[in-house]
CSV table of C-alpha atoms in Angstrom, one decimal:
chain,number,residue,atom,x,y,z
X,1,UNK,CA,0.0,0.0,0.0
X,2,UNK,CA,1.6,3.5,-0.7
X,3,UNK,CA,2.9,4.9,2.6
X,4,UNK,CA,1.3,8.1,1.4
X,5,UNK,CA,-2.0,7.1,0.3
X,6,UNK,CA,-2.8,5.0,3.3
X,7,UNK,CA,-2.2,8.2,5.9
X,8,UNK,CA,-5.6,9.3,6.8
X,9,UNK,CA,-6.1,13.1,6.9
X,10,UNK,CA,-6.8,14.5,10.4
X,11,UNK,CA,-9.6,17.4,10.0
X,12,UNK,CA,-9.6,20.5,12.3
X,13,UNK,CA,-13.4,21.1,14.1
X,14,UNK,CA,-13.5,24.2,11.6
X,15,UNK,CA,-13.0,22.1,8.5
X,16,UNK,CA,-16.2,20.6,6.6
X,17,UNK,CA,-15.8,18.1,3.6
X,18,UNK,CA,-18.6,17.5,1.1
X,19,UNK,CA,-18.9,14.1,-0.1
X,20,UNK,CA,-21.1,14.1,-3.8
X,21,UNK,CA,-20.3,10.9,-6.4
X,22,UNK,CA,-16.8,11.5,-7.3
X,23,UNK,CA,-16.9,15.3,-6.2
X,24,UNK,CA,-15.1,16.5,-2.8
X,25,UNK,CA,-15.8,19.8,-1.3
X,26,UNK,CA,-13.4,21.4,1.5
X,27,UNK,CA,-14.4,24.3,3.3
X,28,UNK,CA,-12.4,26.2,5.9
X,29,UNK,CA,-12.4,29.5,7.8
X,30,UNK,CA,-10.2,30.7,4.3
X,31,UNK,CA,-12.4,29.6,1.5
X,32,UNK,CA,-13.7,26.6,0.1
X,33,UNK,CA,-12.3,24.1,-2.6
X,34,UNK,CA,-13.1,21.0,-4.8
X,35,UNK,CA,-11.2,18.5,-6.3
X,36,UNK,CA,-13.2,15.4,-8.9
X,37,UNK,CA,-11.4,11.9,-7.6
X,38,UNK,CA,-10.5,9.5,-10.3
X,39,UNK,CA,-11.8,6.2,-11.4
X,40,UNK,CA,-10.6,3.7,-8.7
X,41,UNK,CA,-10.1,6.0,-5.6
X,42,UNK,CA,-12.5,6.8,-3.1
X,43,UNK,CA,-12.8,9.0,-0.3
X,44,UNK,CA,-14.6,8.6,3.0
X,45,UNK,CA,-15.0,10.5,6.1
X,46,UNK,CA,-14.6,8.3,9.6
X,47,UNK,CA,-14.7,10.7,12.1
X,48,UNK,CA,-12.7,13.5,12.1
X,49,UNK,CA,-10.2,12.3,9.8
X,50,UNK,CA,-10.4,11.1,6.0
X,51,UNK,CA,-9.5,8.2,4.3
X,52,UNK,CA,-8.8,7.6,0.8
X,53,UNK,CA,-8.6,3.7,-0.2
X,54,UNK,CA,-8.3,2.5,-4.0
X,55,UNK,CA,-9.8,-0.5,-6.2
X,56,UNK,CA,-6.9,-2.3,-6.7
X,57,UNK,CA,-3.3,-3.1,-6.5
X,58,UNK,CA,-2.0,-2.0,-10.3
X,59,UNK,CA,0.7,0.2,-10.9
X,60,UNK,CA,-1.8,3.0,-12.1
X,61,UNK,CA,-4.1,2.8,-9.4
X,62,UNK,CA,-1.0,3.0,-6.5
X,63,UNK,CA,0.1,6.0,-7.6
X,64,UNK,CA,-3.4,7.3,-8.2
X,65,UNK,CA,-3.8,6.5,-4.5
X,66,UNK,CA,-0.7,8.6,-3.1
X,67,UNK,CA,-1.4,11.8,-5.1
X,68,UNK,CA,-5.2,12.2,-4.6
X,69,UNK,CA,-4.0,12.0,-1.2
X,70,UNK,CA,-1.6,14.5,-1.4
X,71,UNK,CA,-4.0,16.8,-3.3
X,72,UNK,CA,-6.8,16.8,-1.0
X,73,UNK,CA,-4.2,17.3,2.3
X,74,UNK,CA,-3.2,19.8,0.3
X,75,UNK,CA,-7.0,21.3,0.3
X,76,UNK,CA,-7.8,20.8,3.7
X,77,UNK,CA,-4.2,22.7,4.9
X,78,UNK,CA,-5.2,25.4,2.9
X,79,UNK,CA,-8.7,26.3,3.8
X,80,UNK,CA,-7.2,26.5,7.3
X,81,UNK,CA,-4.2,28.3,6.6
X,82,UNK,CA,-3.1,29.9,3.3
X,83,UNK,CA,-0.1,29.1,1.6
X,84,UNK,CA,2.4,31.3,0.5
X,85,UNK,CA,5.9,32.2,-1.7
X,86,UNK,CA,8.4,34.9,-1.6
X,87,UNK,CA,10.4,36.2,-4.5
X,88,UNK,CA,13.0,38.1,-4.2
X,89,UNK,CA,14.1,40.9,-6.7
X,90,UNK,CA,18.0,41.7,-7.2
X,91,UNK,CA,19.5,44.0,-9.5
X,92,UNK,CA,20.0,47.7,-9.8
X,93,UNK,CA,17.1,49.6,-10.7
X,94,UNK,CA,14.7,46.2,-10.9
X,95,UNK,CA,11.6,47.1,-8.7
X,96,UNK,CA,8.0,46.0,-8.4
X,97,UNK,CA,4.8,47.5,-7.5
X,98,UNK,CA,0.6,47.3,-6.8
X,99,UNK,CA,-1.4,49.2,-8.5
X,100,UNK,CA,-4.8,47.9,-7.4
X,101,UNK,CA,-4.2,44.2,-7.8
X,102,UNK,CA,-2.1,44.2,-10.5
X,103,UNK,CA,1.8,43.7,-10.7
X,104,UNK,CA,4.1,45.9,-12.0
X,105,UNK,CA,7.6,44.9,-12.7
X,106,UNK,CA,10.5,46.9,-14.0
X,107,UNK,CA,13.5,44.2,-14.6
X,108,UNK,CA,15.6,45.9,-17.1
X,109,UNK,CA,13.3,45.6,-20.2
X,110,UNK,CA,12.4,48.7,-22.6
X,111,UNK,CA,8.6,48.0,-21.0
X,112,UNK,CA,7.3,47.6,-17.7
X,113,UNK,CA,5.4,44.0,-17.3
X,114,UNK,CA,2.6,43.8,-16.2
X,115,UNK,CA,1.6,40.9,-13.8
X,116,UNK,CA,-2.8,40.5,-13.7
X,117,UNK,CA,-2.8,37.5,-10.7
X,118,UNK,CA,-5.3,34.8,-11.2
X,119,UNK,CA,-8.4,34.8,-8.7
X,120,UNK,CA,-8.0,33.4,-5.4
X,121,UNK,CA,-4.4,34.3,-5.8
X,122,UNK,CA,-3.2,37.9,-3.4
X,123,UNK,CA,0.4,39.7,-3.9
X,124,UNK,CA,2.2,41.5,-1.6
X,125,UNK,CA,5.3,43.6,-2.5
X,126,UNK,CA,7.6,44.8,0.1
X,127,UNK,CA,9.4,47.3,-1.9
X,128,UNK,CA,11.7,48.8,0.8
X,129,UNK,CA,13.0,44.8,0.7
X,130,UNK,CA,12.2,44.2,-3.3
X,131,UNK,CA,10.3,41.1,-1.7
X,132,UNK,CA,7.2,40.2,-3.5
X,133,UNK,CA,4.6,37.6,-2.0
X,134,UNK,CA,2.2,35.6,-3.3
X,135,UNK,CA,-0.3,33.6,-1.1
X,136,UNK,CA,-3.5,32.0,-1.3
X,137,UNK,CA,-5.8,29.5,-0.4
X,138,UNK,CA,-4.6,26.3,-3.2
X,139,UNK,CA,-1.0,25.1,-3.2
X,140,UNK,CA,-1.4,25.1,-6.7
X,141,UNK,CA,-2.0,28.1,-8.1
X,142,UNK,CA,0.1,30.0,-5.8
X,143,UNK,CA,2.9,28.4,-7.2
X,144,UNK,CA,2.2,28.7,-10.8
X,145,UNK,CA,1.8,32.4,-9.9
X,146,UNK,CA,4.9,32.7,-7.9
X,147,UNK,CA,7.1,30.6,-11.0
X,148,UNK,CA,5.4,32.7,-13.5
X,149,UNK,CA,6.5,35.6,-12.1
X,150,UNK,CA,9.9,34.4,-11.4
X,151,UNK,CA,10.3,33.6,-15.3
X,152,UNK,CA,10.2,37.6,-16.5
X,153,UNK,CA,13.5,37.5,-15.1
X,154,UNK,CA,15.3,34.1,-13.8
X,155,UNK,CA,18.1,34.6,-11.9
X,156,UNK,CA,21.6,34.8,-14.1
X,157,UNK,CA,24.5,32.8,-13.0
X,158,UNK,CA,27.0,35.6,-13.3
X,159,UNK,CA,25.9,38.5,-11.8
X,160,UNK,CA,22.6,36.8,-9.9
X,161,UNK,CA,20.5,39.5,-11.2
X,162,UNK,CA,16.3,38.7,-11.7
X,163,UNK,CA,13.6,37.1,-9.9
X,164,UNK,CA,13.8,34.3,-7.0
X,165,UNK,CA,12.8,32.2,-4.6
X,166,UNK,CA,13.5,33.5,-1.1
X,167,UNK,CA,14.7,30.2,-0.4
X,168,UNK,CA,16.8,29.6,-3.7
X,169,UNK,CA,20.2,29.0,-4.0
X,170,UNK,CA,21.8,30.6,-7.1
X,171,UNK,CA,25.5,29.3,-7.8
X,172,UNK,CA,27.3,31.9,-10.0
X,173,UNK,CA,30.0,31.1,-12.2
X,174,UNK,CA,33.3,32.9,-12.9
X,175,UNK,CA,33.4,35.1,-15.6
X,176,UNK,CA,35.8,36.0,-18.5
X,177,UNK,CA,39.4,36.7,-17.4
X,178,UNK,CA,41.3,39.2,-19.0
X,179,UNK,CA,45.4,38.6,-20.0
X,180,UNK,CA,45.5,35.1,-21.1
X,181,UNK,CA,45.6,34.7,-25.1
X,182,UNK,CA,47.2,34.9,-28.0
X,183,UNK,CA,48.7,38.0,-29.1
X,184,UNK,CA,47.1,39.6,-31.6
């Protein structure tokens, strides 16, 4: 059985789960979402916890068994409490701001780019810091918003100039040295 699937997921007294067919609905003190199970896995509520169980023992099915897990934990931690990312911005003159709910980057182009985040999705910029950060309610879309932003400007491995992860690790290399050659 996979050692992920077969973890039951422990609900808080504030969480409800909606059972319908093949649909499961979390709701929370943040917001409510859904997720549509796939043939062969079922969920079921015992108590104050869920379990998800599958059909049978292929290979398809076992790893069906471990993500849907995953996925619905995943729910259930954010309806409780959001998730978030934080970029960092590094480079002279690169800056971001809100105006309203939209994004504004400058990062070196001829054009400011323009960032409109997808709903459910907030952005904070701390622009004393040049932090931005994105948070919300699914795991999901706050990191597609969080690496979408991060690829107007990845990070360069000479100078470490763009967008990236608070929590990145950028290795930069050495550049050209001048002196060594032929003469010309």
């Amino acid at each position: 059985m996979s050692r992920i699937g077969k973890q039951p997921i422990k609900l808080s007294d504030k969480t409800k789960v909606d059972l319908k067919d093949k649909l499961v609905t979390v709701t929370g003190p943040k917001g409510t979402l859904s997720y549509t199970t796939l043939p062969g896995i079922s969920v079921a509520v015992d108590g104050d916890q869920l379990v998800v169980t599958r059909s049978s023992d292929e290979k398809s099915q076992r790893a069906l068994h471990g993500l849907t897990r995953a996925l619905i934990n995943n729910m259930v931690v954010g309806v409780n409490s959001s998730f978030k990312k934080e970029l960092q911005i590094i480079g002279v003159g690169y800056r971001a701001e809100l105006k309203g709910k939209i994004l504004v980057l400058n990062l070196g182009y001829s054009h400011p780019i323009i960032f409109n985040p997808p709903e459910g999705v907030d952005i904070a910029v701390d622009g004393k810091a040049n932090k931005i950060t994105v948070s919300g309610i699914s795991k999901e879309m706050v990191g597609q918003a969080a690496a979408k932003i991060r690829s107007f400007r990845k990070p360069e491995p000479y100078k470490g100039k763009g967008i990236r992860y608070s929590d990145e690790y950028v290795r930069t290399k050495a550049g050209k040295t001048a002196g060594s050659g032929a003469a010309a």
